[in-house]
Amino acid sequence: MSKKISIIVSVYNEEEVLFEFYRETIKVLLLIENPYEIIFVNDGSTDNTLQIAKEYMIKNENCIVISKKNTGLSDSRNMGTKYVKTPYFMYLDADDFLDRDTIGIIEKRLESSEKRLDIFKINVKSVSEEEVIVERNKSVELQEVKGTEAIIELGFIDKLYMLPTVYVFRTEYFRKNNFEFEYGRYHEDYGLIPFTVLLADNVTTTEETLYNYVLSKNSITRTKDNKKAIKKAEDTLYFYKQSILAIEELKKNQNDDGRITKQVYKKFKQLYTNGLIEKLKEMFKIIQTEKNEELRIEIEKFFENVKKF
């Protein structure tokens, strides 16, 4: 049977994680009658990640491995997307995993839709390293709606709607719109994912929490890096500016379908504004206690740049 879905997995120095990935994901997928394809993108790992990925490829003909120099997650996802040959694809982080019946559920929903889906979105739950459910994300159930309706419904209900890993994209639709994650910036999802939903003609979502986001102990206890937090805030402002300009251009030059109505335009801008407000709040908290004068100056500059736009 022809393959329908590709799963793009970007990896960097994750040799230990990949052993668990094999147990949780590949062995499960091997049981699926209708073949899938896993595309590993090795982002210049310096440990045994590449060797382990190649061993997967030898054991499973549905796995392919791409290796490149270390250029980051955005570039890895973009490269993996270029190698997709199936009608649909999705992203998966190596330290996360899917429920056992996820691919089967996805395929049934794709096949049962009256019209060809551009996007099918699953929901996510947070789990501990021991696979104990910590929290189920609140989302919304939508059945074959326009992307303009989907982005408004998701954006104001689903707090994790920007995660690229919870979307199954139609390959032709994704490529036709030249969607790419921007290289070298934090919060690249903030800059791209809302537009992938907005421009879709046919979107279906499910509230079923099929994607498991693993909360590692290291991530919970990591030391806060204010310099990195400032860079993330600056990149959020960058994507805010770019996205507002993009939606204005779409509204101005839209086709006869008039999908970007005044309401959609207003709500879409509000989504991006909400994201920027959260960063403003974070920077305000940091500057209250930050002792490093250079970082304080950077934060003040960020505030001034927000005022200018």
mmCIF file of C-alpha atoms in Angstrom:
data_model
loop_
_atom_site.group_PDB
_atom_site.id
_atom_site.type_symbol
_atom_site.label_atom_id
_atom_site.label_comp_id
_atom_site.label_asym_id
_atom_site.label_seq_id
_atom_site.Cartn_x
_atom_site.Cartn_y
_atom_site.Cartn_z
ATOM 1 C CA MET A 1 0.000 0.000 0.000
ATOM 2 C CA SER A 2 1.223 3.514 -0.764
ATOM 3 C CA LYS A 3 2.529 5.613 2.073
ATOM 4 C CA LYS A 4 0.251 8.432 3.223
ATOM 5 C CA ILE A 5 2.052 10.190 6.058
ATOM 6 C CA SER A 6 5.628 11.224 6.710
ATOM 7 C CA ILE A 7 6.836 11.969 10.232
ATOM 8 C CA ILE A 8 9.732 14.427 10.401
ATOM 9 C CA VAL A 9 11.957 14.018 13.460
ATOM 10 C CA SER A 10 14.730 16.571 14.006
ATOM 11 C CA VAL A 11 17.471 15.335 16.329
ATOM 12 C CA TYR A 12 20.554 16.869 17.924
ATOM 13 C CA ASN A 13 22.705 14.965 20.459
ATOM 14 C CA GLU A 14 19.831 12.762 21.557
ATOM 15 C CA GLU A 15 21.345 9.296 21.628
ATOM 16 C CA GLU A 16 19.686 8.432 24.958
ATOM 17 C CA VAL A 17 16.338 9.838 23.870
ATOM 18 C CA LEU A 18 16.378 7.826 20.634
ATOM 19 C CA PHE A 19 16.403 4.512 22.490
ATOM 20 C CA GLU A 20 13.111 5.531 24.133
ATOM 21 C CA PHE A 21 11.872 6.886 20.797
ATOM 22 C CA TYR A 22 12.339 3.455 19.273
ATOM 23 C CA ARG A 23 10.399 1.816 22.086
ATOM 24 C CA GLU A 24 7.535 4.295 22.105
ATOM 25 C CA THR A 25 7.183 5.210 18.443
ATOM 26 C CA ILE A 26 8.868 3.063 15.825
ATOM 27 C CA LYS A 27 7.838 -0.310 17.286
ATOM 28 C CA VAL A 28 4.250 0.935 17.441
ATOM 29 C CA LEU A 29 4.329 2.247 13.887
ATOM 30 C CA LEU A 30 5.699 -1.058 12.619
ATOM 31 C CA LEU A 31 2.362 -2.614 13.553
ATOM 32 C CA ILE A 32 0.458 -0.298 11.208
ATOM 33 C CA GLU A 33 -0.615 -1.997 7.998
ATOM 34 C CA ASN A 34 -0.670 1.155 5.884
ATOM 35 C CA PRO A 35 2.955 2.313 5.748
ATOM 36 C CA TYR A 36 4.180 5.635 7.066
ATOM 37 C CA GLU A 37 7.614 7.146 6.604
ATOM 38 C CA ILE A 38 9.936 8.561 9.263
ATOM 39 C CA ILE A 39 12.424 11.207 8.130
ATOM 40 C CA PHE A 40 15.229 11.706 10.637
ATOM 41 C CA VAL A 41 17.109 14.990 10.254
ATOM 42 C CA ASN A 42 20.383 14.883 12.166
ATOM 43 C CA ASP A 43 21.334 18.467 13.037
ATOM 44 C CA GLY A 44 25.092 18.015 13.288
ATOM 45 C CA SER A 45 25.068 15.816 16.385
ATOM 46 C CA THR A 46 28.423 15.151 18.039
ATOM 47 C CA ASP A 47 27.369 12.006 19.947
ATOM 48 C CA ASN A 48 26.040 8.686 18.558
ATOM 49 C CA THR A 49 22.678 10.116 17.417
ATOM 50 C CA LEU A 50 23.462 9.707 13.713
ATOM 51 C CA GLN A 51 24.634 6.107 14.139
ATOM 52 C CA ILE A 52 21.471 5.154 16.057
ATOM 53 C CA ALA A 53 19.272 6.798 13.435
ATOM 54 C CA LYS A 54 21.081 4.864 10.708
ATOM 55 C CA GLU A 55 20.479 1.626 12.614
ATOM 56 C CA TYR A 56 16.753 2.434 12.586
ATOM 57 C CA MET A 57 16.995 2.915 8.812
ATOM 58 C CA ILE A 58 18.680 -0.478 8.363
ATOM 59 C CA LYS A 59 16.011 -2.244 10.458
ATOM 60 C CA ASN A 60 13.050 -0.414 8.939
ATOM 61 C CA GLU A 61 12.695 0.380 5.251
ATOM 62 C CA ASN A 62 10.234 3.177 6.104
ATOM 63 C CA CYS A 63 12.990 5.232 7.781
ATOM 64 C CA ILE A 64 15.333 7.603 5.969
ATOM 65 C CA VAL A 65 18.139 9.651 7.520
ATOM 66 C CA ILE A 66 19.371 13.085 6.473
ATOM 67 C CA SER A 67 22.471 14.539 8.095
ATOM 68 C CA LYS A 68 23.693 18.135 7.982
ATOM 69 C CA LYS A 69 25.781 20.590 9.952
ATOM 70 C CA ASN A 70 24.298 22.129 13.084
ATOM 71 C CA THR A 71 22.008 24.961 11.926
ATOM 72 C CA GLY A 72 19.103 24.666 14.370
ATOM 73 C CA LEU A 73 15.576 23.312 14.582
ATOM 74 C CA SER A 74 13.960 25.627 12.027
ATOM 75 C CA ASP A 75 16.428 24.696 9.314
ATOM 76 C CA SER A 76 16.124 20.998 10.212
ATOM 77 C CA ARG A 77 12.337 21.053 9.883
ATOM 78 C CA ASN A 78 12.551 22.935 6.598
ATOM 79 C CA MET A 79 15.016 20.418 5.203
ATOM 80 C CA GLY A 80 12.946 17.456 6.353
ATOM 81 C CA THR A 81 9.878 18.917 4.666
ATOM 82 C CA LYS A 82 11.719 19.048 1.348
ATOM 83 C CA TYR A 83 12.226 15.264 1.482
ATOM 84 C CA VAL A 84 8.540 14.460 2.001
ATOM 85 C CA LYS A 85 7.044 12.355 -0.806
ATOM 86 C CA THR A 86 3.763 11.424 0.883
ATOM 87 C CA PRO A 87 0.457 13.336 0.584
ATOM 88 C CA TYR A 88 0.591 14.392 4.261
ATOM 89 C CA PHE A 89 3.270 14.951 6.874
ATOM 90 C CA MET A 90 3.731 15.971 10.506
ATOM 91 C CA TYR A 91 6.551 16.929 12.854
ATOM 92 C CA LEU A 92 7.486 14.957 15.961
ATOM 93 C CA ASP A 93 10.060 15.816 18.622
ATOM 94 C CA ALA A 94 12.275 12.865 19.494
ATOM 95 C CA ASP A 95 11.686 13.210 23.238
ATOM 96 C CA ASP A 96 7.892 13.088 22.787
ATOM 97 C CA PHE A 97 5.686 10.256 21.547
ATOM 98 C CA LEU A 98 2.305 9.525 19.980
ATOM 99 C CA ASP A 99 -0.510 7.372 21.365
ATOM 100 C CA ARG A 100 -0.497 3.894 19.849
ATOM 101 C CA ASP A 101 -3.577 4.468 17.683
ATOM 102 C CA THR A 102 -2.664 8.005 16.521
ATOM 103 C CA ILE A 103 -1.696 7.222 12.930
ATOM 104 C CA GLY A 104 -4.788 5.038 12.462
ATOM 105 C CA ILE A 105 -7.037 7.820 13.774
ATOM 106 C CA ILE A 106 -5.369 10.359 11.509
ATOM 107 C CA GLU A 107 -5.748 8.180 8.425
ATOM 108 C CA LYS A 108 -9.428 7.507 9.137
ATOM 109 C CA ARG A 109 -10.140 11.216 9.519
ATOM 110 C CA LEU A 110 -8.307 12.040 6.308
ATOM 111 C CA GLU A 111 -10.188 9.353 4.404
ATOM 112 C CA SER A 112 -13.628 10.127 5.852
ATOM 113 C CA SER A 113 -13.608 13.871 5.167
ATOM 114 C CA GLU A 114 -16.018 14.938 2.437
ATOM 115 C CA LYS A 115 -13.436 17.329 0.999
ATOM 116 C CA ARG A 116 -9.680 17.070 0.905
ATOM 117 C CA LEU A 117 -8.220 18.359 4.177
ATOM 118 C CA ASP A 118 -5.403 20.888 4.149
ATOM 119 C CA ILE A 119 -4.864 20.472 7.879
ATOM 120 C CA PHE A 120 -5.855 17.959 10.527
ATOM 121 C CA LYS A 121 -4.981 18.978 14.083
ATOM 122 C CA ILE A 122 -4.688 16.619 17.030
ATOM 123 C CA ASN A 123 -4.525 17.670 20.687
ATOM 124 C CA VAL A 124 -1.721 17.343 23.225
ATOM 125 C CA LYS A 125 -1.289 16.179 26.793
ATOM 126 C CA SER A 126 1.678 16.815 29.060
ATOM 127 C CA VAL A 127 3.151 13.676 30.632
ATOM 128 C CA SER A 128 5.969 12.997 33.080
ATOM 129 C CA GLU A 129 9.047 10.982 32.137
ATOM 130 C CA GLU A 130 7.255 8.029 33.773
ATOM 131 C CA GLU A 131 4.379 8.621 31.272
ATOM 132 C CA VAL A 132 1.951 9.818 33.936
ATOM 133 C CA ILE A 133 -0.525 12.354 32.568
ATOM 134 C CA VAL A 134 0.083 15.773 34.127
ATOM 135 C CA GLU A 135 -2.350 17.883 32.122
ATOM 136 C CA ARG A 136 -4.639 17.593 29.102
ATOM 137 C CA ASN A 137 -4.678 20.661 26.898
ATOM 138 C CA LYS A 138 -8.047 22.277 26.287
ATOM 139 C CA SER A 139 -8.864 22.539 22.601
ATOM 140 C CA VAL A 140 -11.886 22.575 20.317
ATOM 141 C CA GLU A 141 -13.531 20.114 17.916
ATOM 142 C CA LEU A 142 -13.926 21.480 14.375
ATOM 143 C CA GLN A 143 -15.210 19.612 11.342
ATOM 144 C CA GLU A 144 -14.113 20.767 7.881
ATOM 145 C CA VAL A 145 -14.108 24.520 8.406
ATOM 146 C CA LYS A 146 -12.314 27.367 6.676
ATOM 147 C CA GLY A 147 -8.943 28.286 8.074
ATOM 148 C CA THR A 148 -10.233 31.747 8.982
ATOM 149 C CA GLU A 149 -12.778 30.162 11.321
ATOM 150 C CA ALA A 150 -10.296 27.610 12.652
ATOM 151 C CA ILE A 151 -7.614 30.131 13.616
ATOM 152 C CA ILE A 152 -10.076 32.251 15.596
ATOM 153 C CA GLU A 153 -11.584 29.240 17.388
ATOM 154 C CA LEU A 154 -8.203 27.718 18.185
ATOM 155 C CA GLY A 155 -6.382 30.936 18.983
ATOM 156 C CA PHE A 156 -8.714 31.984 21.767
ATOM 157 C CA ILE A 157 -9.317 28.524 23.287
ATOM 158 C CA ASP A 158 -6.289 26.309 22.673
ATOM 159 C CA LYS A 159 -3.220 27.742 24.445
ATOM 160 C CA LEU A 160 -0.925 25.303 22.610
ATOM 161 C CA TYR A 161 -2.331 25.833 19.122
ATOM 162 C CA MET A 162 1.034 27.158 17.870
ATOM 163 C CA LEU A 163 2.829 23.842 18.425
ATOM 164 C CA PRO A 164 3.793 22.603 14.924
ATOM 165 C CA THR A 165 3.903 19.012 16.209
ATOM 166 C CA VAL A 166 0.114 18.765 16.615
ATOM 167 C CA TYR A 167 -0.653 19.437 12.937
ATOM 168 C CA VAL A 168 -0.882 17.069 10.006
ATOM 169 C CA PHE A 169 -0.280 19.141 6.870
ATOM 170 C CA ARG A 170 -1.244 18.353 3.299
ATOM 171 C CA THR A 171 2.103 18.440 1.536
ATOM 172 C CA GLU A 172 0.910 20.123 -1.651
ATOM 173 C CA TYR A 173 -0.871 22.864 0.323
ATOM 174 C CA PHE A 174 2.188 23.509 2.508
ATOM 175 C CA ARG A 175 4.544 23.744 -0.452
ATOM 176 C CA LYS A 176 2.200 25.799 -2.628
ATOM 177 C CA ASN A 177 2.231 28.532 0.003
ATOM 178 C CA ASN A 178 6.015 28.333 0.460
ATOM 179 C CA PHE A 179 5.669 27.904 4.207
ATOM 180 C CA GLU A 180 8.993 27.815 6.071
ATOM 181 C CA PHE A 181 10.201 28.268 9.630
ATOM 182 C CA GLU A 182 12.465 31.311 9.827
ATOM 183 C CA TYR A 183 16.078 30.511 10.505
ATOM 184 C CA GLY A 184 17.978 31.872 13.500
ATOM 185 C CA ARG A 185 15.116 33.158 15.652
ATOM 186 C CA TYR A 186 13.224 31.972 18.709
ATOM 187 C CA HIS A 187 9.431 31.519 18.566
ATOM 188 C CA GLU A 188 9.502 30.669 14.863
ATOM 189 C CA ASP A 189 6.207 28.831 15.461
ATOM 190 C CA TYR A 190 4.628 32.158 16.468
ATOM 191 C CA GLY A 191 5.628 33.551 13.099
ATOM 192 C CA LEU A 192 4.422 30.658 10.934
ATOM 193 C CA ILE A 193 1.757 28.348 12.362
ATOM 194 C CA PRO A 194 -1.137 30.872 12.547
ATOM 195 C CA PHE A 195 -0.698 31.568 8.837
ATOM 196 C CA THR A 196 -0.693 27.860 7.929
ATOM 197 C CA VAL A 197 -4.118 27.627 9.568
ATOM 198 C CA LEU A 198 -5.443 30.966 8.321
ATOM 199 C CA LEU A 199 -4.833 30.218 4.633
ATOM 200 C CA ALA A 200 -6.222 26.672 4.670
ATOM 201 C CA ASP A 201 -9.483 25.939 2.839
ATOM 202 C CA ASN A 202 -10.409 22.887 4.869
ATOM 203 C CA VAL A 203 -9.429 22.251 8.506
ATOM 204 C CA THR A 204 -10.535 19.526 10.906
ATOM 205 C CA THR A 205 -9.458 19.273 14.545
ATOM 206 C CA THR A 206 -9.969 16.824 17.355
ATOM 207 C CA GLU A 207 -9.912 17.305 21.109
ATOM 208 C CA GLU A 208 -8.391 13.834 21.510
ATOM 209 C CA THR A 209 -5.010 14.194 23.220
ATOM 210 C CA LEU A 210 -2.954 11.932 20.951
ATOM 211 C CA TYR A 211 0.377 13.769 21.154
ATOM 212 C CA ASN A 212 2.379 13.267 24.351
ATOM 213 C CA TYR A 213 4.596 16.185 25.364
ATOM 214 C CA VAL A 214 7.159 14.852 27.825
ATOM 215 C CA LEU A 215 8.078 17.136 30.713
ATOM 216 C CA SER A 216 11.719 16.328 31.411
ATOM 217 C CA LYS A 217 13.077 16.915 34.886
ATOM 218 C CA ASN A 218 15.917 18.945 33.455
ATOM 219 C CA SER A 219 13.547 21.388 31.761
ATOM 220 C CA ILE A 220 11.575 21.902 34.985
ATOM 221 C CA THR A 221 14.668 22.756 37.054
ATOM 222 C CA ARG A 222 16.725 24.629 34.472
ATOM 223 C CA THR A 223 18.304 27.924 35.484
ATOM 224 C CA LYS A 224 16.586 30.972 34.066
ATOM 225 C CA ASP A 225 18.642 32.754 31.407
ATOM 226 C CA ASN A 226 17.579 36.404 31.257
ATOM 227 C CA LYS A 227 19.745 37.136 28.223
ATOM 228 C CA LYS A 228 18.020 34.383 26.290
ATOM 229 C CA ALA A 229 14.625 35.598 27.561
ATOM 230 C CA ILE A 230 15.370 39.068 26.177
ATOM 231 C CA LYS A 231 16.347 37.581 22.802
ATOM 232 C CA LYS A 232 13.057 35.661 22.773
ATOM 233 C CA ALA A 233 11.148 38.860 23.514
ATOM 234 C CA GLU A 234 12.948 40.684 20.689
ATOM 235 C CA ASP A 235 12.167 37.860 18.268
ATOM 236 C CA THR A 236 8.516 37.908 19.370
ATOM 237 C CA LEU A 237 8.391 41.614 18.503
ATOM 238 C CA TYR A 238 10.033 40.857 15.150
ATOM 239 C CA PHE A 239 7.417 38.235 14.285
ATOM 240 C CA TYR A 240 4.651 40.509 15.552
ATOM 241 C CA LYS A 241 5.730 43.239 13.120
ATOM 242 C CA GLN A 242 6.183 40.812 10.231
ATOM 243 C CA SER A 243 2.834 39.136 10.833
ATOM 244 C CA ILE A 244 0.832 42.352 11.130
ATOM 245 C CA LEU A 245 2.322 43.581 7.873
ATOM 246 C CA ALA A 246 1.591 40.207 6.243
ATOM 247 C CA ILE A 247 -2.079 40.121 7.298
ATOM 248 C CA GLU A 248 -2.511 43.701 6.080
ATOM 249 C CA GLU A 249 -1.029 42.717 2.726
ATOM 250 C CA LEU A 250 -3.299 39.664 2.509
ATOM 251 C CA LYS A 251 -6.359 41.786 3.283
ATOM 252 C CA LYS A 252 -5.381 44.325 0.660
ATOM 253 C CA ASN A 253 -4.624 41.826 -2.118
ATOM 254 C CA GLN A 254 -7.069 39.020 -1.359
ATOM 255 C CA ASN A 255 -9.008 37.263 -4.103
ATOM 256 C CA ASP A 256 -12.744 37.397 -4.676
ATOM 257 C CA ASP A 257 -13.399 34.993 -1.806
ATOM 258 C CA GLY A 258 -12.798 37.847 0.635
ATOM 259 C CA ARG A 259 -11.652 35.479 3.363
ATOM 260 C CA ILE A 260 -9.917 38.244 5.357
ATOM 261 C CA THR A 261 -13.024 40.003 6.639
ATOM 262 C CA LYS A 262 -12.853 42.884 9.107
ATOM 263 C CA GLN A 263 -13.611 40.474 11.942
ATOM 264 C CA VAL A 264 -10.931 37.977 10.885
ATOM 265 C CA TYR A 265 -8.420 40.788 10.448
ATOM 266 C CA LYS A 266 -9.205 42.200 13.894
ATOM 267 C CA LYS A 267 -9.122 38.819 15.660
ATOM 268 C CA PHE A 268 -5.910 37.740 13.930
ATOM 269 C CA LYS A 269 -4.159 40.951 14.994
ATOM 270 C CA GLN A 270 -5.470 40.401 18.511
ATOM 271 C CA LEU A 271 -3.894 36.926 18.634
ATOM 272 C CA TYR A 272 -0.487 38.331 17.819
ATOM 273 C CA THR A 273 -0.968 41.254 20.180
ATOM 274 C CA ASN A 274 -1.770 38.843 23.014
ATOM 275 C CA GLY A 275 1.506 37.030 22.389
ATOM 276 C CA LEU A 276 3.446 40.278 22.491
ATOM 277 C CA ILE A 277 1.703 41.396 25.693
ATOM 278 C CA GLU A 278 2.845 38.199 27.428
ATOM 279 C CA LYS A 279 6.451 39.042 26.532
ATOM 280 C CA LEU A 280 5.998 42.591 27.804
ATOM 281 C CA LYS A 281 4.785 41.223 31.126
ATOM 282 C CA GLU A 282 7.764 38.857 31.308
ATOM 283 C CA MET A 283 10.258 41.652 30.572
ATOM 284 C CA PHE A 284 8.633 43.896 33.168
ATOM 285 C CA LYS A 285 9.096 41.194 35.816
ATOM 286 C CA ILE A 286 12.718 40.584 34.833
ATOM 287 C CA ILE A 287 13.724 44.247 34.917
ATOM 288 C CA GLN A 288 12.450 44.555 38.486
ATOM 289 C CA THR A 289 15.244 42.307 39.775
ATOM 290 C CA GLU A 290 17.891 42.312 37.035
ATOM 291 C CA LYS A 291 21.217 43.722 38.331
ATOM 292 C CA ASN A 292 23.183 43.587 35.079
ATOM 293 C CA GLU A 293 23.070 47.098 33.636
ATOM 294 C CA GLU A 294 23.641 45.938 30.044
ATOM 295 C CA LEU A 295 20.633 43.611 30.217
ATOM 296 C CA ARG A 296 18.527 46.351 31.784
ATOM 297 C CA ILE A 297 19.419 48.633 28.873
ATOM 298 C CA GLU A 298 18.423 45.896 26.400
ATOM 299 C CA ILE A 299 15.034 45.519 28.091
ATOM 300 C CA GLU A 300 14.465 49.283 28.063
ATOM 301 C CA LYS A 301 15.331 49.295 24.363
ATOM 302 C CA PHE A 302 12.797 46.497 23.806
ATOM 303 C CA PHE A 303 10.098 48.580 25.523
ATOM 304 C CA GLU A 304 10.952 51.558 23.324
ATOM 305 C CA ASN A 305 10.832 49.486 20.140
ATOM 306 C CA VAL A 306 7.370 48.202 21.093
ATOM 307 C CA LYS A 307 6.157 51.788 21.511
ATOM 308 C CA LYS A 308 7.459 52.724 18.058
ATOM 309 C CA PHE A 309 5.372 50.164 16.185
#
